[in-house]
């Protein structure tokens, strides 16, 4: 199947479980070009056979980075650039990001900066990267002052997804990716809300047809939003941050350790829904449906109880804060969300306390 991200001359295809094989598609799409492939140590080991086959056809420079969010930093990004520069590649290179969101974000940012910007292709291997980070052109790295603080908008030339890679994805990472799928239920229209409500068990059970549909629905929604508001100027793209204001604060609170990004998003979704109830962005007539979907929301293990006041401070220092107010994306009618930045710090703290007590499972 082929989906499209429509951005005029920078439009690109997203192939999902397409019949063709990747090296042939790349060799045909980018004739007479050289290739580099960035991956991490885990994927390099797991997919040694596939990577060797691809290398035989494309003869790429292979760049291996360490595995983990803590390596999504300036140092790793610099090492990728060192490898590209020292190998004598020029602007005709096409860089392939083979991995999850961390590999994709670092590689995209390296592609944005190498010789002032070169082509790259996303080959996502986690559910999260398939439904979210590989599409849309946000690239970047973390800084000790906050997540994704350094980066660039740089669209890939192609996204190539094979759901077969999900067979080796550990359950915890799969559920983390499901956090981003679940998010689309709240911003992707009534049909996506109903699809998740009705098929949640089958998707998390990885039933192939339902999983594929969840992935393609998610990409369609993301592609449509990105096509409409590529650089987050009109507010439409900000809707993709549903649950993320709380999530980013939680990740920073735990120093990017112990809690995965999608797990933080699941926790953030619980907060956003509770906030939506309190500030009444959710119409009374929809409350029951929100209660039903909340029952499905996978619970997240937190290593300790986060402090509500500190989380609010962190949310205020988020790069998306608007004029000293915390900007939230809150649920409205099922499948729709609204941006709200005047809820008050006290409400946010009360919501966090409520969710900490009632939703997350704390292992201290
Ligand atoms: N650019 C964006 O728009 C955007 C959107 C959402 C999230 N993100 C970023 O994405 C990152 C999280 O991505 P992630 O959840 O993919 O994490 P990740 O890249 O760290 O991957 C999770 C783990 O799964 C392993 N893995 C990957 N594919 C595998 C496979 N097929 N089989 C077995 N193991 C596999 C990885 O080695 C890693 O240990 C965060 O840094 C987040 O900020 C970016």
Tab-separated table of C-alpha atoms and ligand atoms in Angstrom:
chain	number	residue	atom	x	y	z
A	1	UNK	CA	0.000	0.000	0.000
A	2	UNK	CA	1.202	3.496	-0.765
A	3	UNK	CA	0.142	6.581	1.196
A	4	UNK	CA	1.285	10.104	0.403
A	5	UNK	CA	2.474	13.075	2.380
A	6	UNK	CA	1.509	16.015	0.197
A	7	UNK	CA	3.967	18.869	0.445
A	8	UNK	CA	4.189	20.155	-3.114
A	9	UNK	CA	7.611	19.524	-4.608
A	10	UNK	CA	8.713	17.864	-1.345
A	11	UNK	CA	5.875	15.320	-1.309
A	12	UNK	CA	6.877	11.758	-0.550
A	13	UNK	CA	5.422	8.268	-0.464
A	14	UNK	CA	4.964	6.069	2.577
A	15	UNK	CA	5.045	2.406	1.534
A	16	UNK	CA	3.401	0.056	4.005
A	17	UNK	CA	3.942	-3.666	3.459
A	18	UNK	CA	4.456	-2.986	-0.204
A	19	UNK	CA	5.468	-5.949	-2.356
A	20	UNK	CA	8.743	-4.514	-3.627
A	21	UNK	CA	11.988	-4.982	-1.769
A	22	UNK	CA	13.769	-1.992	-0.327
A	23	UNK	CA	17.123	-2.141	-2.169
A	24	UNK	CA	15.382	-2.341	-5.556
A	25	UNK	CA	13.070	0.557	-4.741
A	26	UNK	CA	15.991	2.672	-3.528
A	27	UNK	CA	18.235	1.770	-6.471
A	28	UNK	CA	15.418	2.660	-8.899
A	29	UNK	CA	14.316	5.827	-7.114
A	30	UNK	CA	17.853	7.110	-6.595
A	31	UNK	CA	19.901	5.904	-9.586
A	32	UNK	CA	23.675	6.454	-9.489
A	33	UNK	CA	23.606	7.617	-5.887
A	34	UNK	CA	25.651	6.481	-2.937
A	35	UNK	CA	24.004	5.338	0.266
A	36	UNK	CA	24.734	5.381	3.978
A	37	UNK	CA	22.683	3.461	6.537
A	38	UNK	CA	22.420	4.416	10.181
A	39	UNK	CA	21.218	1.858	12.683
A	40	UNK	CA	21.888	0.885	16.282
A	41	UNK	CA	23.786	-2.005	17.841
A	42	UNK	CA	20.626	-3.988	18.690
A	43	UNK	CA	19.137	-3.854	15.189
A	44	UNK	CA	22.481	-4.446	13.594
A	45	UNK	CA	22.700	-7.729	15.488
A	46	UNK	CA	19.030	-8.743	15.071
A	47	UNK	CA	18.885	-7.985	11.361
A	48	UNK	CA	22.420	-8.852	10.379
A	49	UNK	CA	21.228	-11.134	7.541
A	50	UNK	CA	18.827	-8.610	6.002
A	51	UNK	CA	21.359	-5.791	6.305
A	52	UNK	CA	24.034	-7.905	4.615
A	53	UNK	CA	21.652	-8.611	1.716
A	54	UNK	CA	20.790	-4.934	1.386
A	55	UNK	CA	24.457	-4.001	1.526
A	56	UNK	CA	25.291	-6.450	-1.249
A	57	UNK	CA	22.822	-4.581	-3.465
A	58	UNK	CA	23.342	-0.968	-2.334
A	59	UNK	CA	26.916	-0.990	-1.047
A	60	UNK	CA	26.167	1.515	1.693
A	61	UNK	CA	28.374	2.927	4.402
A	62	UNK	CA	27.036	1.407	7.624
A	63	UNK	CA	27.038	3.635	10.691
A	64	UNK	CA	26.198	2.034	14.016
A	65	UNK	CA	25.163	4.034	17.057
A	66	UNK	CA	24.506	2.989	20.640
A	67	UNK	CA	20.990	1.913	21.542
A	68	UNK	CA	18.833	4.095	23.781
A	69	UNK	CA	17.213	7.481	24.307
A	70	UNK	CA	20.195	8.583	26.401
A	71	UNK	CA	22.318	8.434	23.263
A	72	UNK	CA	19.977	10.753	21.347
A	73	UNK	CA	22.371	13.600	21.993
A	74	UNK	CA	24.914	15.930	20.431
A	75	UNK	CA	27.721	13.435	20.869
A	76	UNK	CA	26.038	10.647	18.894
A	77	UNK	CA	24.839	13.091	16.246
A	78	UNK	CA	28.434	14.363	15.947
A	79	UNK	CA	29.718	10.803	15.525
A	80	UNK	CA	27.265	10.192	12.674
A	81	UNK	CA	28.458	13.374	10.977
A	82	UNK	CA	32.096	12.387	11.551
A	83	UNK	CA	31.499	9.053	9.810
A	84	UNK	CA	29.752	10.714	6.872
A	85	UNK	CA	32.424	13.374	6.472
A	86	UNK	CA	35.437	11.115	6.926
A	87	UNK	CA	34.153	8.610	4.380
A	88	UNK	CA	34.225	11.254	1.663
A	89	UNK	CA	30.524	11.135	0.821
A	90	UNK	CA	29.132	14.126	-1.052
A	91	UNK	CA	25.715	15.718	-1.404
A	92	UNK	CA	24.523	12.911	-3.646
A	93	UNK	CA	24.356	10.557	-0.682
A	94	UNK	CA	21.011	9.117	0.430
A	95	UNK	CA	20.992	8.270	4.124
A	96	UNK	CA	18.803	5.418	5.334
A	97	UNK	CA	17.543	5.494	8.924
A	98	UNK	CA	16.967	1.889	9.968
A	99	UNK	CA	15.537	1.745	13.466
A	100	UNK	CA	13.081	3.204	15.918
A	101	UNK	CA	12.356	6.836	16.695
A	102	UNK	CA	15.773	7.444	18.228
A	103	UNK	CA	17.687	6.299	15.144
A	104	UNK	CA	15.192	8.123	12.904
A	105	UNK	CA	15.410	11.423	14.788
A	106	UNK	CA	19.222	11.449	14.945
A	107	UNK	CA	19.637	10.341	11.341
A	108	UNK	CA	17.128	12.878	10.057
A	109	UNK	CA	18.918	15.645	11.920
A	110	UNK	CA	22.286	14.495	10.597
A	111	UNK	CA	20.805	14.474	7.070
A	112	UNK	CA	19.467	17.994	7.644
A	113	UNK	CA	22.947	19.264	8.536
A	114	UNK	CA	25.380	17.156	6.501
A	115	UNK	CA	26.682	19.443	3.732
A	116	UNK	CA	23.709	21.742	4.472
A	117	UNK	CA	21.142	19.026	3.894
A	118	UNK	CA	20.934	15.764	1.978
A	119	UNK	CA	18.240	13.215	1.143
A	120	UNK	CA	17.247	10.556	3.613
A	121	UNK	CA	14.803	7.685	3.826
A	122	UNK	CA	13.054	6.400	6.917
A	123	UNK	CA	12.823	2.652	7.462
A	124	UNK	CA	11.107	2.476	10.859
A	125	UNK	CA	11.299	-0.727	12.866
A	126	UNK	CA	9.204	0.117	15.945
A	127	UNK	CA	5.463	0.676	16.068
A	128	UNK	CA	6.054	4.183	17.380
A	129	UNK	CA	8.366	5.076	14.521
A	130	UNK	CA	5.980	3.565	11.949
A	131	UNK	CA	2.927	5.513	13.073
A	132	UNK	CA	4.569	8.709	14.173
A	133	UNK	CA	8.216	9.692	14.122
A	134	UNK	CA	9.149	8.504	10.600
A	135	UNK	CA	6.480	10.687	9.000
A	136	UNK	CA	6.400	14.452	9.222
A	137	UNK	CA	9.994	15.623	9.068
A	138	UNK	CA	10.618	16.515	12.708
A	139	UNK	CA	14.197	15.553	13.427
A	140	UNK	CA	16.379	16.253	16.401
A	141	UNK	CA	18.176	15.331	19.564
A	142	UNK	CA	17.724	15.866	23.287
A	143	UNK	CA	19.614	18.358	25.445
A	144	UNK	CA	20.060	18.145	29.210
A	145	UNK	CA	17.668	21.114	29.476
A	146	UNK	CA	14.885	19.196	27.740
A	147	UNK	CA	13.775	16.723	25.125
A	148	UNK	CA	14.087	17.367	21.396
A	149	UNK	CA	15.448	20.845	22.079
A	150	UNK	CA	17.822	20.818	19.149
A	151	UNK	CA	16.634	19.878	15.698
A	152	UNK	CA	15.252	20.800	12.327
A	153	UNK	CA	12.305	20.212	10.081
A	154	UNK	CA	13.688	18.024	7.309
A	155	UNK	CA	11.312	15.785	5.393
A	156	UNK	CA	12.437	12.333	4.270
A	157	UNK	CA	12.240	11.453	0.576
A	158	UNK	CA	10.460	8.208	1.320
A	159	UNK	CA	9.232	6.100	4.219
A	160	UNK	CA	9.366	2.336	3.784
A	161	UNK	CA	7.515	0.260	6.358
A	162	UNK	CA	7.511	-3.490	6.738
A	163	UNK	CA	5.350	-4.612	9.658
A	164	UNK	CA	7.358	-7.861	9.725
A	165	UNK	CA	9.964	-6.012	11.800
A	166	UNK	CA	7.427	-5.790	14.613
A	167	UNK	CA	7.727	-9.544	15.197
A	168	UNK	CA	10.955	-9.000	17.119
A	169	UNK	CA	9.821	-5.854	18.948
A	170	UNK	CA	9.655	-6.442	22.735
A	171	UNK	CA	6.188	-6.162	24.252
A	172	UNK	CA	7.047	-3.088	26.288
A	173	UNK	CA	8.223	-1.176	23.197
A	174	UNK	CA	5.161	-2.364	21.292
A	175	UNK	CA	2.828	-0.989	23.979
A	176	UNK	CA	4.816	2.218	24.046
A	177	UNK	CA	4.207	2.594	20.298
A	178	UNK	CA	0.566	1.858	20.896
A	179	UNK	CA	0.532	5.022	23.016
A	180	UNK	CA	0.921	7.048	19.814
A	181	UNK	CA	-1.702	4.937	17.970
A	182	UNK	CA	-4.085	5.457	20.881
A	183	UNK	CA	-3.413	9.198	20.662
A	184	UNK	CA	-4.830	9.325	17.143
A	185	UNK	CA	-8.200	8.193	18.544
A	186	UNK	CA	-8.503	11.631	20.147
A	187	UNK	CA	-7.433	13.783	17.228
A	188	UNK	CA	-8.103	11.701	14.118
A	189	UNK	CA	-11.869	12.039	13.849
A	190	UNK	CA	-14.835	10.009	14.998
A	191	UNK	CA	-13.975	6.965	12.829
A	192	UNK	CA	-10.551	6.527	14.421
A	193	UNK	CA	-12.051	6.928	17.904
A	194	UNK	CA	-14.571	4.164	17.131
A	195	UNK	CA	-11.948	1.982	15.436
A	196	UNK	CA	-9.770	2.013	18.559
A	197	UNK	CA	-12.720	1.566	20.889
A	198	UNK	CA	-13.895	-1.495	18.958
A	199	UNK	CA	-10.576	-3.116	18.065
A	200	UNK	CA	-8.217	-2.260	20.912
A	201	UNK	CA	-7.750	-5.888	22.063
A	202	UNK	CA	-7.032	-7.159	18.561
A	203	UNK	CA	-4.493	-4.441	17.879
A	204	UNK	CA	-2.559	-4.971	21.080
A	205	UNK	CA	-2.842	-8.720	20.435
A	206	UNK	CA	-0.941	-7.911	17.205
A	207	UNK	CA	-3.600	-9.507	14.972
A	208	UNK	CA	-2.069	-8.738	11.576
A	209	UNK	CA	-5.081	-7.244	9.750
A	210	UNK	CA	-6.085	-5.019	12.657
A	211	UNK	CA	-2.517	-3.992	13.375
A	212	UNK	CA	-1.994	-3.059	9.732
A	213	UNK	CA	-5.187	-1.031	9.709
A	214	UNK	CA	-4.222	0.747	12.932
A	215	UNK	CA	-0.880	1.636	11.377
A	216	UNK	CA	-2.271	2.865	8.052
A	217	UNK	CA	-5.073	4.836	9.766
A	218	UNK	CA	-2.495	6.495	12.009
A	219	UNK	CA	-0.184	7.383	9.120
A	220	UNK	CA	-3.089	8.782	7.083
A	221	UNK	CA	-4.045	11.054	9.965
A	222	UNK	CA	-0.478	12.169	10.550
A	223	UNK	CA	0.179	12.718	6.826
A	224	UNK	CA	-2.945	14.796	6.510
A	225	UNK	CA	-2.089	17.003	9.488
A	226	UNK	CA	1.518	17.459	8.355
A	227	UNK	CA	0.442	18.314	4.804
A	228	UNK	CA	-1.823	20.982	6.257
A	229	UNK	CA	0.557	22.535	8.796
A	230	UNK	CA	4.093	21.316	8.167
A	231	UNK	CA	5.875	23.759	10.483
A	232	UNK	CA	3.319	23.929	13.298
A	233	UNK	CA	2.204	27.439	12.325
A	234	UNK	CA	-1.595	27.214	12.265
A	235	UNK	CA	-2.112	25.136	15.388
A	236	UNK	CA	-3.295	22.067	13.467
A	237	UNK	CA	-0.014	20.193	13.884
A	238	UNK	CA	0.029	21.047	17.572
A	239	UNK	CA	-2.912	18.651	17.918
A	240	UNK	CA	-0.448	15.799	17.361
A	241	UNK	CA	0.908	16.738	20.779
A	242	UNK	CA	-2.217	15.405	22.467
A	243	UNK	CA	-1.033	14.058	25.835
A	244	UNK	CA	2.508	15.223	25.146
A	245	UNK	CA	2.667	18.294	27.381
A	246	UNK	CA	2.238	16.030	30.400
A	247	UNK	CA	4.316	13.273	28.784
A	248	UNK	CA	7.390	15.418	28.142
A	249	UNK	CA	7.339	16.690	31.729
A	250	UNK	CA	7.103	13.119	33.030
A	251	UNK	CA	10.016	11.990	30.862
A	252	UNK	CA	12.142	14.909	32.034
A	253	UNK	CA	11.131	14.275	35.658
A	254	UNK	CA	12.489	10.737	35.357
A	255	UNK	CA	15.504	11.958	33.417
A	256	UNK	CA	14.489	9.994	30.275
A	257	UNK	CA	15.088	6.797	32.191
A	258	UNK	CA	12.580	4.186	33.397
A	259	UNK	CA	9.658	5.551	31.339
A	260	UNK	CA	9.495	5.081	27.563
A	261	UNK	CA	8.217	7.891	25.361
A	262	UNK	CA	4.973	6.143	24.382
A	263	UNK	CA	4.385	5.085	27.993
A	264	UNK	CA	4.685	8.724	28.992
A	265	UNK	CA	2.214	9.556	26.223
A	266	UNK	CA	-0.276	7.005	27.604
A	267	UNK	CA	0.073	8.623	31.018
A	268	UNK	CA	-0.260	12.048	29.404
A	269	UNK	CA	-3.441	10.961	27.632
A	270	UNK	CA	-4.946	10.001	31.002
A	271	UNK	CA	-4.072	13.498	32.257
A	272	UNK	CA	-5.477	15.216	29.159
A	273	UNK	CA	-8.789	13.383	29.453
A	274	UNK	CA	-9.075	14.144	33.156
A	275	UNK	CA	-8.300	17.794	32.414
A	276	UNK	CA	-10.858	17.807	29.591
A	277	UNK	CA	-13.472	16.624	32.049
A	278	UNK	CA	-12.555	19.272	34.606
A	279	UNK	CA	-12.408	22.255	32.271
A	280	UNK	CA	-15.366	20.920	30.308
A	281	UNK	CA	-13.889	20.762	26.839
A	282	UNK	CA	-15.584	17.352	26.682
A	283	UNK	CA	-19.322	17.763	26.113
A	284	UNK	CA	-21.476	16.069	28.795
A	285	UNK	CA	-23.056	13.897	26.126
A	286	UNK	CA	-19.659	12.317	25.339
A	287	UNK	CA	-18.482	11.603	28.881
A	288	UNK	CA	-19.581	7.971	28.812
A	289	UNK	CA	-17.639	7.274	25.632
A	290	UNK	CA	-14.538	8.806	27.184
A	291	UNK	CA	-15.024	6.634	30.265
A	292	UNK	CA	-15.191	3.579	27.993
A	293	UNK	CA	-12.008	4.419	26.148
A	294	UNK	CA	-10.241	5.266	29.403
A	295	UNK	CA	-10.971	1.722	30.602
A	296	UNK	CA	-8.895	0.473	27.673
A	297	UNK	CA	-5.916	2.752	28.218
A	298	UNK	CA	-2.951	0.508	29.121
A	299	UNK	CA	-1.605	1.229	32.615
A	300	UNK	CA	1.970	2.433	32.965
A	301	UNK	CA	4.422	1.439	35.670
A	302	UNK	CA	6.167	4.444	37.131
A	303	UNK	CA	9.310	3.991	39.218
A	304	UNK	CA	8.102	6.522	41.802
A	305	UNK	CA	5.275	8.964	42.381
A	306	UNK	CA	6.038	12.109	40.402
A	307	UNK	CA	5.668	15.411	42.193
A	308	UNK	CA	2.802	17.470	40.719
A	309	UNK	CA	4.384	20.860	41.434
A	310	UNK	CA	7.660	19.885	39.802
A	311	UNK	CA	5.836	18.499	36.760
A	312	UNK	CA	4.040	21.834	36.347
A	313	UNK	CA	7.355	23.677	36.526
A	314	UNK	CA	8.697	21.372	33.842
A	315	UNK	CA	5.635	21.949	31.681
A	316	UNK	CA	6.165	25.699	31.996
A	317	UNK	CA	9.720	25.338	30.732
A	318	UNK	CA	8.594	23.204	27.762
A	319	UNK	CA	9.519	24.770	24.433
A	320	UNK	CA	5.840	24.834	23.473
A	321	UNK	CA	4.843	27.011	26.437
A	322	UNK	CA	2.991	30.118	25.325
A	323	UNK	CA	3.621	33.378	27.241
A	324	UNK	CA	4.182	31.728	30.608
A	325	UNK	CA	1.060	29.627	30.259
A	326	UNK	CA	1.069	25.893	29.784
A	327	UNK	CA	-0.442	24.927	26.450
A	328	UNK	CA	-2.609	21.821	26.536
A	329	UNK	CA	-4.291	19.884	23.777
A	330	UNK	CA	-7.550	18.692	25.301
A	331	UNK	CA	-10.274	16.296	24.183
A	332	UNK	CA	-13.552	17.660	22.819
A	333	UNK	CA	-16.128	15.573	20.948
A	334	UNK	CA	-14.831	12.018	20.374
A	335	UNK	CA	-12.033	12.188	17.793
A	336	UNK	CA	-11.554	15.919	18.121
A	337	UNK	CA	-9.265	18.013	20.276
A	338	UNK	CA	-8.826	21.687	21.067
A	339	UNK	CA	-5.871	23.795	22.154
A	340	UNK	CA	-6.266	25.398	25.554
A	341	UNK	CA	-3.720	27.548	27.368
A	342	UNK	CA	-5.652	29.121	30.179
A	343	UNK	CA	-6.506	26.225	32.457
A	344	UNK	CA	-4.506	27.488	35.438
A	345	UNK	CA	-1.630	25.824	37.227
A	346	UNK	CA	-3.809	24.653	40.113
A	347	UNK	CA	-6.044	22.612	37.810
A	348	UNK	CA	-3.002	21.033	36.174
A	349	UNK	CA	-1.583	20.084	39.564
A	350	UNK	CA	-4.888	18.651	40.721
A	351	UNK	CA	-5.173	16.598	37.525
A	352	UNK	CA	-1.664	15.211	37.941
A	353	UNK	CA	-2.300	14.273	41.561
A	354	UNK	CA	-5.532	12.552	40.563
A	355	UNK	CA	-3.872	10.569	37.769
A	356	UNK	CA	-0.849	9.680	39.887
A	357	UNK	CA	-3.156	8.189	42.514
A	358	UNK	CA	-5.739	6.626	40.261
A	359	UNK	CA	-4.166	5.650	36.987
A	360	UNK	CA	-0.481	4.803	37.059
A	361	UNK	CA	0.828	1.743	38.831
A	362	UNK	CA	3.698	2.841	40.966
A	363	UNK	CA	6.530	0.508	41.787
A	364	UNK	CA	8.648	2.095	44.425
B	1	LIG	N1	10.237	12.966	15.116
B	1	LIG	C1	9.028	12.816	15.590
B	1	LIG	O1	8.051	13.341	15.044
B	1	LIG	C2	8.808	11.960	16.793
B	1	LIG	C3	7.522	11.578	17.172
B	1	LIG	C4	7.368	10.728	18.265
B	1	LIG	C5	8.484	10.276	18.965
B	1	LIG	N2	9.714	10.676	18.567
B	1	LIG	C6	10.908	10.194	19.263
B	1	LIG	O2	11.003	8.788	19.081
B	1	LIG	C7	11.796	8.238	20.147
B	1	LIG	C8	11.174	6.964	20.642
B	1	LIG	O3	11.133	6.042	19.570
B	1	LIG	P1	10.958	4.475	19.815
B	1	LIG	O4	9.849	4.237	20.750
B	1	LIG	O5	10.927	3.853	18.496
B	1	LIG	O6	12.260	4.106	20.648
B	1	LIG	P2	13.684	3.511	20.228
B	1	LIG	O7	14.113	4.046	18.934
B	1	LIG	O8	14.564	3.739	21.399
B	1	LIG	O9	13.380	1.952	20.074
B	1	LIG	C9	12.953	1.217	21.205
B	1	LIG	C10	13.798	-0.041	21.414
B	1	LIG	O10	13.407	-1.025	20.467
B	1	LIG	C11	14.559	-1.529	19.790
B	1	LIG	N3	14.080	-1.935	18.481
B	1	LIG	C12	13.764	-1.148	17.438
B	1	LIG	N4	13.207	-1.854	16.471
B	1	LIG	C13	13.195	-3.142	16.882
B	1	LIG	C14	12.744	-4.353	16.310
B	1	LIG	N5	12.138	-4.397	15.127
B	1	LIG	N6	12.916	-5.505	17.015
B	1	LIG	C15	13.485	-5.464	18.250
B	1	LIG	N7	13.916	-4.359	18.849
B	1	LIG	C16	13.763	-3.202	18.168
B	1	LIG	C17	15.527	-0.392	19.821
B	1	LIG	O11	16.854	-0.851	19.639
B	1	LIG	C18	15.284	0.168	21.220
B	1	LIG	O12	15.979	-0.587	22.177
B	1	LIG	C19	11.885	9.331	21.188
B	1	LIG	O13	13.167	9.861	21.169
B	1	LIG	C20	10.873	10.369	20.750
B	1	LIG	O14	11.223	11.660	21.121
B	1	LIG	C21	9.902	11.494	17.503
